[in-house]
mmCIF file of C-alpha atoms in Angstrom:
data_model
loop_
_atom_site.group_PDB
_atom_site.id
_atom_site.type_symbol
_atom_site.label_atom_id
_atom_site.label_comp_id
_atom_site.label_asym_id
_atom_site.label_seq_id
_atom_site.Cartn_x
_atom_site.Cartn_y
_atom_site.Cartn_z
ATOM 1 C CA MET A 4 93.874 101.683 140.144
ATOM 2 C CA ALA A 5 94.449 103.179 143.596
ATOM 3 C CA CYS A 6 90.799 104.302 143.737
ATOM 4 C CA LEU A 7 89.614 100.805 142.837
ATOM 5 C CA THR A 8 91.816 99.202 145.497
ATOM 6 C CA LYS A 9 90.523 101.639 148.122
ATOM 7 C CA LEU A 10 86.929 100.966 147.065
ATOM 8 C CA LYS A 11 87.407 97.203 147.418
ATOM 9 C CA GLN A 12 88.862 97.695 150.906
ATOM 10 C CA ASP A 13 85.954 99.926 151.914
ATOM 11 C CA ILE A 14 83.434 97.372 150.657
ATOM 12 C CA LYS A 15 85.054 94.593 152.681
ATOM 13 C CA LEU A 16 84.943 96.813 155.763
ATOM 14 C CA LEU A 17 81.232 97.497 155.258
ATOM 15 C CA GLU A 18 80.507 93.785 154.859
ATOM 16 C CA ARG A 19 82.360 93.031 158.103
ATOM 17 C CA ALA A 20 80.618 95.831 159.993
ATOM 18 C CA PHE A 21 77.116 95.039 158.721
ATOM 19 C CA PRO A 22 76.951 91.361 157.671
ATOM 20 C CA LYS A 23 73.713 90.170 156.101
ATOM 21 C CA GLU A 24 73.340 87.367 158.681
ATOM 22 C CA SER A 25 73.343 89.778 161.644
ATOM 23 C CA ASP A 26 70.357 91.018 163.644
ATOM 24 C CA ARG A 27 71.360 94.659 163.290
ATOM 25 C CA SER A 28 69.064 97.367 161.985
ATOM 26 C CA PHE A 29 71.307 97.894 158.966
ATOM 27 C CA ARG A 30 72.803 95.089 156.872
ATOM 28 C CA ILE A 31 74.785 94.775 153.664
ATOM 29 C CA LEU A 32 73.110 92.085 151.553
ATOM 30 C CA SER A 33 75.592 92.134 148.684
ATOM 31 C CA ALA A 34 78.337 94.418 147.486
ATOM 32 C CA SER A 35 80.632 94.846 144.505
ATOM 33 C CA VAL A 36 82.613 97.667 142.954
ATOM 34 C CA ASP A 37 79.531 98.467 140.841
ATOM 35 C CA GLU A 38 76.654 98.125 143.270
ATOM 36 C CA ILE A 39 75.781 97.819 146.950
ATOM 37 C CA ASN A 40 72.508 96.304 148.153
ATOM 38 C CA CYS A 41 71.506 96.841 151.768
ATOM 39 C CA VAL A 42 68.469 96.652 154.020
ATOM 40 C CA PHE A 43 67.298 98.871 156.878
ATOM 41 C CA ILE A 44 64.939 97.435 159.490
ATOM 42 C CA ASP A 45 62.753 100.054 161.170
ATOM 43 C CA GLU A 46 61.325 100.155 164.691
ATOM 44 C CA SER A 47 58.327 98.003 163.724
ATOM 45 C CA GLY A 48 60.406 95.374 161.959
ATOM 46 C CA GLY A 49 59.652 96.661 158.467
ATOM 47 C CA LYS A 50 62.394 95.990 155.952
ATOM 48 C CA HIS A 51 63.474 98.650 153.474
ATOM 49 C CA ARG A 52 65.742 97.655 150.610
ATOM 50 C CA ILE A 53 68.171 100.387 149.611
ATOM 51 C CA ASN A 54 70.648 100.181 146.752
ATOM 52 C CA ALA A 55 73.587 102.232 145.541
ATOM 53 C CA ASN A 56 75.121 102.259 142.080
ATOM 54 C CA ILE A 57 78.793 103.189 142.067
ATOM 55 C CA THR A 58 79.389 105.188 138.919
ATOM 56 C CA GLU A 59 82.431 105.172 136.676
ATOM 57 C CA THR A 60 83.287 108.670 137.929
ATOM 58 C CA TYR A 61 83.542 107.582 141.584
ATOM 59 C CA PRO A 62 84.957 109.031 143.867
ATOM 60 C CA GLN A 63 84.759 112.329 141.970
ATOM 61 C CA SER A 64 80.995 111.867 142.141
ATOM 62 C CA PRO A 65 78.978 110.066 144.833
ATOM 63 C CA PRO A 66 77.181 106.739 144.440
ATOM 64 C CA ILE A 67 73.620 106.960 143.122
ATOM 65 C CA TRP A 68 71.160 105.744 145.766
ATOM 66 C CA PHE A 69 67.630 104.460 145.207
ATOM 67 C CA SER A 70 65.064 102.335 147.022
ATOM 68 C CA GLU A 71 62.488 99.759 146.027
ATOM 69 C CA ASP A 72 59.765 100.941 148.420
ATOM 70 C CA GLU A 73 57.812 104.192 148.499
ATOM 71 C CA ASP A 74 58.390 105.094 152.153
ATOM 72 C CA GLN A 75 58.638 108.885 152.341
ATOM 73 C CA ASN A 76 61.271 108.823 155.093
ATOM 74 C CA ILE A 77 63.474 106.562 153.005
ATOM 75 C CA SER A 78 63.028 108.770 149.944
ATOM 76 C CA SER A 79 63.868 111.915 151.909
ATOM 77 C CA THR A 80 66.960 110.300 153.387
ATOM 78 C CA ILE A 81 68.194 109.165 149.990
ATOM 79 C CA GLU A 82 67.602 112.637 148.595
ATOM 80 C CA SER A 83 69.575 114.191 151.443
ATOM 81 C CA ILE A 84 72.595 111.985 150.723
ATOM 82 C CA SER A 85 72.849 113.521 147.266
ATOM 83 C CA GLU A 86 73.289 116.935 148.904
ATOM 84 C CA THR A 87 76.541 116.029 150.641
ATOM 85 C CA THR A 88 79.767 117.856 149.962
ATOM 86 C CA SER A 89 82.561 116.297 147.911
ATOM 87 C CA ASN A 90 84.537 115.228 150.997
ATOM 88 C CA ASN A 91 81.666 112.838 151.790
ATOM 89 C CA TYR A 92 81.430 111.214 148.345
ATOM 90 C CA GLY A 93 83.291 108.099 149.548
ATOM 91 C CA ILE A 94 81.163 105.026 150.189
ATOM 92 C CA ILE A 95 82.143 104.796 153.877
ATOM 93 C CA ASN A 96 80.973 108.333 154.626
ATOM 94 C CA GLN A 97 77.885 107.830 152.462
ATOM 95 C CA VAL A 98 76.864 104.783 154.490
ATOM 96 C CA LYS A 99 77.588 106.611 157.755
ATOM 97 C CA ILE A 100 75.257 109.446 156.778
ATOM 98 C CA LEU A 101 72.616 107.002 155.549
ATOM 99 C CA ILE A 102 72.597 105.033 158.816
ATOM 100 C CA GLN A 103 72.658 108.127 161.012
ATOM 101 C CA GLU A 104 69.693 109.741 159.263
ATOM 102 C CA LEU A 105 67.636 106.554 159.073
ATOM 103 C CA CYS A 106 68.164 105.833 162.762
ATOM 104 C CA THR A 107 67.301 109.425 163.674
ATOM 105 C CA VAL A 108 64.091 109.456 161.638
ATOM 106 C CA HIS A 109 62.960 106.091 163.004
ATOM 107 C CA HIS A 110 64.145 106.748 166.591
ATOM 108 C CA ILE A 111 66.489 103.773 166.623
ATOM 109 C CA PRO A 112 69.854 103.748 168.447
ATOM 110 C CA LEU A 113 72.888 103.883 166.193
ATOM 111 C CA PRO A 114 74.378 100.401 165.721
ATOM 112 C CA ASP A 115 77.585 99.766 167.689
ATOM 113 C CA SER A 116 79.297 98.504 164.550
ATOM 114 C CA LEU A 117 79.146 102.020 163.122
ATOM 115 C CA GLY A 118 82.315 102.659 165.123
ATOM 116 C CA MET A 119 84.156 100.113 162.975
ATOM 117 C CA LEU A 120 84.045 102.572 160.098
ATOM 118 C CA GLY A 121 86.312 104.946 162.004
ATOM 119 C CA GLY A 122 86.040 108.661 162.710
ATOM 120 C CA PRO A 123 83.079 110.526 164.187
ATOM 121 C CA VAL A 124 79.521 110.148 163.001
ATOM 122 C CA LEU A 125 79.097 112.562 160.108
ATOM 123 C CA GLU A 126 76.537 115.181 159.287
ATOM 124 C CA LYS A 127 75.458 116.253 155.824
ATOM 125 C CA GLU A 128 76.921 119.708 156.321
ATOM 126 C CA PRO A 129 78.938 121.188 159.181
ATOM 127 C CA VAL A 130 76.500 122.814 161.607
ATOM 128 C CA GLY A 131 77.351 125.632 164.013
ATOM 129 C CA VAL A 132 81.050 125.586 163.225
ATOM 130 C CA LYS A 133 82.860 128.891 163.449
ATOM 131 C CA PRO A 134 84.918 129.612 160.345
ATOM 132 C CA HIS A 135 88.644 129.156 160.815
ATOM 133 C CA GLU A 136 90.624 132.364 160.477
ATOM 134 C CA SER A 137 93.626 131.179 158.534
ATOM 135 C CA SER A 138 96.936 132.879 157.991
ATOM 136 C CA ASP A 139 98.181 134.043 154.610
ATOM 137 C CA GLU A 140 100.466 131.013 154.471
ATOM 138 C CA ASP A 141 97.509 128.710 155.094
ATOM 139 C CA ASP A 142 95.554 130.470 152.360
ATOM 140 C CA ASP A 143 98.439 130.016 149.920
ATOM 141 C CA GLU A 144 98.700 126.322 150.753
ATOM 142 C CA ASP A 145 94.950 125.865 150.410
ATOM 143 C CA PHE A 146 94.993 127.687 147.080
ATOM 144 C CA MET A 147 97.791 125.501 145.737
ATOM 145 C CA ALA A 148 95.992 122.364 146.906
ATOM 146 C CA MET A 149 92.798 123.608 145.300
ATOM 147 C CA GLU A 150 94.621 124.162 142.008
ATOM 148 C CA ASP A 151 96.031 120.642 142.124
ATOM 149 C CA ASP A 152 92.599 119.172 142.878
ATOM 150 C CA THR A 153 90.969 121.208 140.125
ATOM 151 C CA HIS A 154 93.609 120.137 137.610
ATOM 152 C CA HIS A 155 93.211 116.496 138.604
ATOM 153 C CA GLU A 156 89.431 116.698 138.432
ATOM 154 C CA SER A 157 89.470 118.360 135.008
ATOM 155 C CA LYS A 158 91.828 115.712 133.644
ATOM 156 C CA PHE A 159 89.614 113.028 135.145
ATOM 157 C CA LYS A 160 86.530 114.494 133.506
ATOM 158 C CA GLU A 161 88.266 114.660 130.137
ATOM 159 C CA ASN A 162 88.855 110.954 130.000
ATOM 160 C CA VAL A 163 87.504 108.105 132.107
ATOM 161 C CA ASP A 164 88.599 104.886 130.473
ATOM 162 C CA GLY A 165 88.663 106.770 127.180
ATOM 163 C CA ILE A 166 85.087 108.065 127.524
ATOM 164 C CA ASP A 167 84.306 111.719 128.174
ATOM 165 C CA THR A 168 82.106 112.789 131.072
ATOM 166 C CA GLU A 169 79.065 113.656 128.957
ATOM 167 C CA ASN A 170 78.892 110.147 127.531
ATOM 168 C CA ILE A 171 79.548 108.529 130.908
ATOM 169 C CA VAL A 172 76.440 110.327 132.160
ATOM 170 C CA ILE A 173 74.467 108.804 129.264
ATOM 171 C CA LEU A 174 75.718 105.307 130.119
ATOM 172 C CA GLU A 175 74.873 105.767 133.791
ATOM 173 C CA LYS A 176 71.402 107.037 132.933
ATOM 174 C CA LEU A 177 70.822 103.960 130.798
ATOM 175 C CA LYS A 178 71.874 101.705 133.670
ATOM 176 C CA GLN A 179 69.526 103.541 136.045
ATOM 177 C CA ASN A 180 66.608 103.280 133.617
ATOM 178 C CA GLN A 181 67.252 99.568 133.150
ATOM 179 C CA ARG A 182 67.238 98.983 136.902
ATOM 180 C CA LYS A 183 64.109 101.084 137.323
ATOM 181 C CA ASP A 184 62.318 99.109 134.599
ATOM 182 C CA TYR A 185 63.424 95.871 136.233
ATOM 183 C CA LEU A 186 62.071 96.912 139.635
ATOM 184 C CA GLN A 187 58.781 98.012 138.071
ATOM 185 C CA GLY A 188 58.476 94.800 136.059
ATOM 186 C CA SER A 189 58.431 96.681 132.763
ATOM 187 C CA VAL A 190 61.645 95.389 131.239
ATOM 188 C CA SER A 191 61.963 95.859 127.483
ATOM 189 C CA GLY A 192 64.417 94.061 125.264
ATOM 190 C CA SER A 193 66.512 91.100 126.356
ATOM 191 C CA VAL A 194 69.499 90.714 128.645
ATOM 192 C CA LEU A 195 71.700 89.565 125.761
ATOM 193 C CA ALA A 196 70.737 92.458 123.490
ATOM 194 C CA THR A 197 70.954 95.071 126.238
ATOM 195 C CA ASP A 198 74.391 93.934 127.398
ATOM 196 C CA ARG A 199 75.722 93.840 123.848
ATOM 197 C CA LEU A 200 74.287 97.246 122.951
ATOM 198 C CA MET A 201 75.782 98.776 126.102
ATOM 199 C CA LYS A 202 79.150 97.335 125.090
ATOM 200 C CA GLU A 203 78.776 98.645 121.537
ATOM 201 C CA LEU A 204 77.921 102.112 122.813
ATOM 202 C CA ARG A 205 80.894 102.158 125.188
ATOM 203 C CA ASP A 206 83.214 101.048 122.391
ATOM 204 C CA ILE A 207 81.887 103.774 120.114
ATOM 205 C CA TYR A 208 82.391 106.439 122.776
ATOM 206 C CA ARG A 209 86.031 105.305 123.045
ATOM 207 C CA SER A 210 86.692 105.139 119.303
ATOM 208 C CA ASP A 211 88.882 107.569 117.380
ATOM 209 C CA SER A 212 86.374 107.857 114.526
ATOM 210 C CA TYR A 213 83.686 108.999 116.945
ATOM 211 C CA LYS A 214 86.001 111.451 118.698
ATOM 212 C CA LYS A 215 87.141 112.889 115.353
ATOM 213 C CA GLY A 216 83.532 113.675 114.475
ATOM 214 C CA ILE A 217 83.239 111.287 111.539
ATOM 215 C CA TYR A 218 79.861 110.328 112.967
ATOM 216 C CA SER A 219 77.806 110.844 116.120
ATOM 217 C CA VAL A 220 75.269 108.702 117.966
ATOM 218 C CA ASP A 221 72.100 109.837 119.742
ATOM 219 C CA LEU A 222 69.562 107.588 121.446
ATOM 220 C CA VAL A 223 65.979 108.122 120.303
ATOM 221 C CA ASN A 224 63.824 108.808 123.387
ATOM 222 C CA ASP A 225 66.709 107.540 125.563
ATOM 223 C CA SER A 226 66.148 104.057 124.128
ATOM 224 C CA LEU A 227 69.147 101.771 123.824
ATOM 225 C CA TYR A 228 67.279 99.974 121.030
ATOM 226 C CA GLU A 229 66.996 102.912 118.614
ATOM 227 C CA TRP A 230 69.925 105.049 117.480
ATOM 228 C CA SER A 231 70.141 108.170 115.350
ATOM 229 C CA ILE A 232 73.478 108.231 113.548
ATOM 230 C CA LYS A 233 74.709 111.472 112.028
ATOM 231 C CA LEU A 234 77.259 110.626 109.348
ATOM 232 C CA ARG A 235 79.290 113.821 109.020
ATOM 233 C CA LYS A 236 82.394 112.868 107.064
ATOM 234 C CA VAL A 237 82.857 110.747 103.950
ATOM 235 C CA ASP A 238 85.706 110.330 101.461
ATOM 236 C CA PRO A 239 86.794 113.924 100.684
ATOM 237 C CA ASP A 240 87.412 112.971 97.040
ATOM 238 C CA SER A 241 83.836 111.768 96.535
ATOM 239 C CA THR A 242 80.949 113.622 94.934
ATOM 240 C CA LEU A 243 78.946 112.923 98.093
ATOM 241 C CA HIS A 244 81.449 114.977 100.085
ATOM 242 C CA GLY A 245 80.863 117.921 97.764
ATOM 243 C CA ASP A 246 77.109 117.469 98.094
ATOM 244 C CA LEU A 247 77.398 117.528 101.891
ATOM 245 C CA GLU A 248 79.270 120.833 101.661
ATOM 246 C CA SER A 249 76.453 122.249 99.516
ATOM 247 C CA TYR A 250 73.851 120.729 101.843
ATOM 248 C CA LYS A 251 75.402 122.606 104.744
ATOM 249 C CA GLU A 252 75.398 125.893 102.832
ATOM 250 C CA LYS A 253 71.837 125.554 101.525
ATOM 251 C CA MET A 254 70.078 123.746 104.373
ATOM 252 C CA GLY A 255 72.301 124.370 107.385
ATOM 253 C CA ARG A 256 72.803 120.637 107.897
ATOM 254 C CA ASP A 257 76.150 118.899 107.751
ATOM 255 C CA HIS A 258 75.247 115.212 107.934
ATOM 256 C CA ILE A 259 73.383 112.229 106.576
ATOM 257 C CA LEU A 260 70.927 111.034 109.222
ATOM 258 C CA LEU A 261 70.631 107.263 109.641
ATOM 259 C CA ASN A 262 68.238 105.372 111.894
ATOM 260 C CA PHE A 263 69.250 102.065 113.511
ATOM 261 C CA THR A 264 66.638 99.930 115.271
ATOM 262 C CA TYR A 265 67.458 96.752 117.178
ATOM 263 C CA LYS A 266 65.313 93.783 118.163
ATOM 264 C CA ASP A 267 65.476 91.608 121.269
ATOM 265 C CA ASN A 268 67.482 88.983 119.376
ATOM 266 C CA PHE A 269 70.392 91.315 118.576
ATOM 267 C CA PRO A 270 73.241 90.510 117.901
ATOM 268 C CA CYS A 271 71.919 87.252 116.437
ATOM 269 C CA GLU A 272 70.106 89.377 113.858
ATOM 270 C CA PRO A 273 71.259 92.664 112.308
ATOM 271 C CA PRO A 274 69.743 96.055 113.090
ATOM 272 C CA PHE A 275 67.325 97.571 110.600
ATOM 273 C CA VAL A 276 69.057 100.572 109.046
ATOM 274 C CA ARG A 277 67.558 103.305 106.903
ATOM 275 C CA VAL A 278 68.404 106.780 105.670
ATOM 276 C CA VAL A 279 66.148 109.446 107.184
ATOM 277 C CA THR A 280 67.502 112.583 105.507
ATOM 278 C CA PRO A 281 68.502 113.827 102.994
ATOM 279 C CA VAL A 282 66.981 111.971 100.045
ATOM 280 C CA LEU A 283 69.779 110.201 98.160
ATOM 281 C CA GLN A 284 70.064 108.944 94.608
ATOM 282 C CA GLY A 285 72.345 105.958 94.081
ATOM 283 C CA GLY A 286 74.586 104.719 96.861
ATOM 284 C CA TYR A 287 72.567 101.489 97.064
ATOM 285 C CA VAL A 288 69.774 103.388 98.840
ATOM 286 C CA LEU A 289 66.342 101.943 98.091
ATOM 287 C CA GLY A 290 62.897 103.484 98.097
ATOM 288 C CA GLY A 291 61.882 104.684 101.532
ATOM 289 C CA GLY A 292 65.516 104.961 102.620
ATOM 290 C CA ALA A 293 66.457 101.297 103.125
ATOM 291 C CA ILE A 294 70.031 100.321 102.236
ATOM 292 C CA CYS A 295 70.972 97.458 99.920
ATOM 293 C CA MET A 296 73.807 95.754 101.790
ATOM 294 C CA GLU A 297 74.214 92.032 102.337
ATOM 295 C CA LEU A 298 75.679 92.484 105.820
ATOM 296 C CA LEU A 299 72.405 94.106 106.926
ATOM 297 C CA THR A 300 70.482 90.913 106.089
ATOM 298 C CA ARG A 301 70.246 87.686 108.067
ATOM 299 C CA GLN A 302 72.116 85.943 105.277
ATOM 300 C CA GLY A 303 75.123 88.258 105.411
ATOM 301 C CA TRP A 304 75.108 89.251 109.067
ATOM 302 C CA SER A 305 77.495 87.978 111.730
ATOM 303 C CA SER A 306 77.058 88.491 115.468
ATOM 304 C CA ALA A 307 80.784 89.257 115.565
ATOM 305 C CA TYR A 308 80.310 92.542 113.671
ATOM 306 C CA ASN A 309 80.717 95.646 115.797
ATOM 307 C CA MET A 310 78.509 98.646 115.217
ATOM 308 C CA GLU A 311 81.255 101.130 114.413
ATOM 309 C CA SER A 312 82.439 98.875 111.586
ATOM 310 C CA VAL A 313 78.870 98.712 110.295
ATOM 311 C CA ILE A 314 78.523 102.504 110.387
ATOM 312 C CA LEU A 315 81.803 103.051 108.556
ATOM 313 C CA GLN A 316 80.959 100.337 106.022
ATOM 314 C CA ILE A 317 77.674 102.083 105.270
ATOM 315 C CA ALA A 318 79.585 105.325 104.683
ATOM 316 C CA ALA A 319 81.936 103.520 102.294
ATOM 317 C CA THR A 320 79.009 101.884 100.488
ATOM 318 C CA LEU A 321 77.293 105.230 99.925
ATOM 319 C CA VAL A 322 80.486 106.592 98.375
ATOM 320 C CA LYS A 323 81.129 103.453 96.320
ATOM 321 C CA GLY A 324 77.589 103.583 94.962
ATOM 322 C CA LYS A 325 78.123 107.228 93.969
ATOM 323 C CA ALA A 326 75.333 108.525 96.187
ATOM 324 C CA ARG A 327 74.159 112.062 95.430
ATOM 325 C CA ILE A 328 71.928 114.299 97.508
ATOM 326 C CA GLN A 329 68.616 115.048 95.780
ATOM 327 C CA PHE A 330 68.164 118.730 96.544
ATOM 328 C CA GLY A 331 64.518 119.723 96.328
ATOM 329 C CA ALA A 332 63.187 116.165 96.712
ATOM 330 C CA PRO A 333 59.879 115.788 98.627
ATOM 331 C CA LYS A 334 60.510 115.599 102.378
ATOM 332 C CA ASN A 335 58.081 112.709 102.819
ATOM 333 C CA GLN A 336 59.823 110.487 100.279
ATOM 334 C CA TYR A 337 61.481 108.429 103.038
ATOM 335 C CA SER A 338 59.482 106.660 105.746
ATOM 336 C CA LEU A 339 59.899 103.661 108.025
ATOM 337 C CA ALA A 340 57.017 101.750 106.426
ATOM 338 C CA ARG A 341 58.319 102.265 102.876
ATOM 339 C CA ALA A 342 61.857 101.401 103.928
ATOM 340 C CA GLN A 343 60.712 98.159 105.552
ATOM 341 C CA GLN A 344 58.684 97.157 102.523
ATOM 342 C CA SER A 345 61.470 97.839 100.016
ATOM 343 C CA PHE A 346 63.996 96.038 102.207
ATOM 344 C CA LYS A 347 61.691 93.017 102.485
ATOM 345 C CA SER A 348 61.405 92.878 98.690
ATOM 346 C CA LEU A 349 65.172 93.216 98.367
ATOM 347 C CA VAL A 350 65.807 90.291 100.703
ATOM 348 C CA GLN A 351 63.343 88.072 98.826
ATOM 349 C CA ILE A 352 65.052 88.813 95.513
ATOM 350 C CA HIS A 353 68.547 88.109 96.818
ATOM 351 C CA GLU A 354 67.478 84.971 98.671
ATOM 352 C CA LYS A 355 66.319 83.655 95.308
ATOM 353 C CA ASN A 356 69.110 84.950 93.065
ATOM 354 C CA GLY A 357 72.030 85.439 95.461
ATOM 355 C CA TRP A 358 74.230 88.503 95.896
ATOM 356 C CA PHE A 359 76.507 89.993 93.280
ATOM 357 C CA THR A 360 80.158 89.934 94.316
ATOM 358 C CA PRO A 361 82.071 92.785 92.646
ATOM 359 C CA PRO A 362 85.573 92.287 91.220
ATOM 360 C CA LYS A 363 88.425 92.759 93.690
ATOM 361 C CA GLU A 364 89.569 95.945 91.974
ATOM 362 C CA ASP A 365 86.152 97.438 92.795
ATOM 363 C CA GLY A 366 86.590 96.678 96.505
#
């Protein structure tokens, strides 16, 4: 909370120092706790849009800078900002370094308003500074402070809003790719689907079931619209659980691999889900790997369903249907085309005849 308050104060200071209506060489066009958009005007009047994404790990990591144009000087400057030391990760110091280097490269005087940010103009790294010969007491104090900082940083990395650092990096990469696609005019998917899928992924990364290793999620080719789900744990009293133990011993694999694909109209329509490996008998798994579940059809789907619930319901359905692993089955028995065809036939049958509702004692 303290970091967020400080960030908001710093953003307000930047907006006062470099308002978008000014005639200065550097201006803040818009700013929020997630993103800062600014423009630099060079000596010939050329305008260069520069943006910064403030990550969820800020200020333990610096903002991520990028630019819309292909000016080499701008690119080099942005690259140099990423080489700063941790004491310059704050947005105020980042902007100071950005302005200083841009003005130096383009031979433009530093704007007077730079002084509003306080402190001296910064450099990327200290240059020509003689190392300080500290006393033993100073060394002890520095060591203790370093231990405190390291402990704080490690705790921070363990859990940021319930999401570990590795998954935060994935979320940030997705956001960067989305912005890049937008700037290049090659946007895929829809705003509604993308926003919802990002939310679903964040919720999964926070969930206890995910953290306990019941299942895992990987993005196919870094695409938010295609997930590989590794279902690792099922009811320990089920025959499928025993088969998974044997599968691990014989094949070195400890999971059932599911593939989820989403369309632009998600969550208005369900994802298409299929089993990839291993080949299963029973468990309501159809030819090609499609799964016979009403909630995976338009008729039974609700946009209110969250993806973790869907994943866990699939696991329960496999167990309820007494799924067994077919050891020795042909590897090419499951395919996307066959799964789509069998699922299409399934939907047509149930649209005509309805769905069977089992007795309550059967779940």
